[in-house]
Amino acid sequence: MDELYSLVDWSRAQFALTAMYHWLFVPLTLGLGLIISCMETVYYRTGDERWKRMTKFWMNLFGVNFALGVATGIILEFQFGTNWSNYSWFVGDIFGAPLAIEGIMAFFMESTFIAIMFFGWNKVSRGAHLASTWLTTIGASISALWILVANAWMQNPVGMQFNPDTVRNEMVDFWSVLLSPVAINKFFHSVTAGWVLGAIFVVAISAWFLLRKREEYMATRSMKVAAWVGILGILFVMQTGDGSAYQVAKYQPMKLAAMEGLYEGDTEQAIIAFGVMNPEKKSYDDGVEPFLFKVEIPKVLSMLATRDAEGFVPGIEDIIRGGYPIVSDDGTMRVAPSAEERMARGKAAIEALADYKEARKMGNVAAADEAAMRLNANYADFGYGYITDVNQLIPHVPLVFYSFHIMVILGGYFLLLFIVILILLYRKTVARYKWLLWIFVASLPLGYVCLQSGWIVAEVGRQPWVIQDIMPTFAAISRVETSAVQTTFWLFTAIFTVLLIAEISIMIKQIKKGPEQK
Amino acid sequence: MKAEALRGKNIFSRIFYFYIDGFRAMTLGKTLWAIILIKLFIFFFVLKLFFFPDFLGSRCDTDAECADYVATELTTILPK
């Protein structure tokens, strides 16, 4: 059993490394794409060559980021087929269909319009070029949509029916999968977070030019476009973040409890604005106080999670023990089952699947039908059948708690940052405050920290599930050699490090070079 | 070939020369394309071929066999 968990941990680490590396490039593509589209629109409307020069400069940096990031997501698909083969089979077309659509759309939309964007200056009309730039940006966002729809399905599996003959979840309602509230929130939250990162990137580099007393026109105009995109982006991020938290409370209460370090839930539950977790807290029921220090805002968590300041928000202990009231999707009230009850149902579902396969093999139709009924009745808790200890149901609380709070605090900081930038730009005094310009430059890594923290909250927070309640990581895994996964983990680390160094050095070279000379 | 010279030609030749001209005129783009090609080579001809075989494909030939294999895996992974 230890060997299995070691294999799971290494496979998870490898997937996390690849996904986090991929997630360095994607948001910047989304954000920078929007910013260059806005800049080119100004050029199109005014015919001012300075805006064309500005657009081309940022477009070059967009190209560097795109080229280094392209295809890094393919490795994730390799891993699905090799390391997570049970999962890949089990999810069937639900996961495959969005990924296939993404691949085809990304290829045709992005590759066609990117070519016009880079090669088409002076070869196609200004309007056609502008349309290509916008379509590249829109294409990148639509690509992200399909990936996020697939991810959202894993967090809240809807629109499918499990087929015990094929041992696959089969899509029965495409629109439920595409338009699930979890998918919608996730899409807008992730894409607009990309706008924020793109804005911080442009602000930081523009501030660097101002500190060097170079390209003042380009720097201040770029900053203005970026700050407006950033402010719009961060407001959307906050709105969809609130929507996401509500969905998490509904479908992934354990993740919400981990985000807040909440062990014992309550009505009128406060949210933690800032806190330091107690490293002595080892188990949900050890009686150790979870925080060394915390600053709370009364009733806010209840408001966010239930839309009622007096609503009950379950903590980790409550979720394990069950017995608290929950509202179903159809609006009816029911009592939450305990983890032990769900584990029993999960085991019944797994036994029913085994019985069904056996009955089919023997040609015993009546026994197969009876087993299928048992399977259907317990399928919602299928994954709980693999849980041997309730502690496996609890994600790494400090990691999720700190990641969530870092993300939220940085989100607030970015809102303030963009407001300050716009005030200074409209007063035409932005170049006067060198210390502020240095803060703008230093904010760039914080943008990446914020986005990676968000990824950690979403993915570590849902552990142990690869498909919420239906499949844990240790059932999804392929029985490959742990040493093989370790080898590829270190191989990826080396490749990604080299690629990252290449990107950063090419990017720095291009920034220092500045825009094309007039 | 300049855009003016392409005007008289058919659409396919215009697209062809559009790309050819674009690639020829690249400066930074040449470095980026070199990185992309090296990366794709490593991904598809090293990683995919030697480190990421199709796990299920090597254990079953038909969908029915794969379904049986996964069912066995899912019903015997952990002790009851």
XYZ file of C-alpha atoms in Angstrom, chain A residues 23 143-153 182-183 186-188 190-191:
19
model
C -0.024 28.127 -16.161
C -9.299 27.440 -26.049
C -9.149 28.142 -22.334
C -12.930 27.662 -22.136
C -12.744 23.992 -23.179
C -9.923 23.175 -20.777
C -11.765 24.887 -17.948
C -15.029 23.116 -18.817
C -13.179 19.789 -18.501
C -11.631 20.905 -15.208
C -14.971 22.175 -13.881
C -16.557 18.809 -14.648
C -18.930 25.883 -11.818
C -17.616 25.949 -15.415
C -14.164 29.071 -13.476
C -13.875 30.294 -17.068
C -14.474 33.968 -16.317
C -9.398 32.325 -14.891
C -9.568 34.416 -18.063
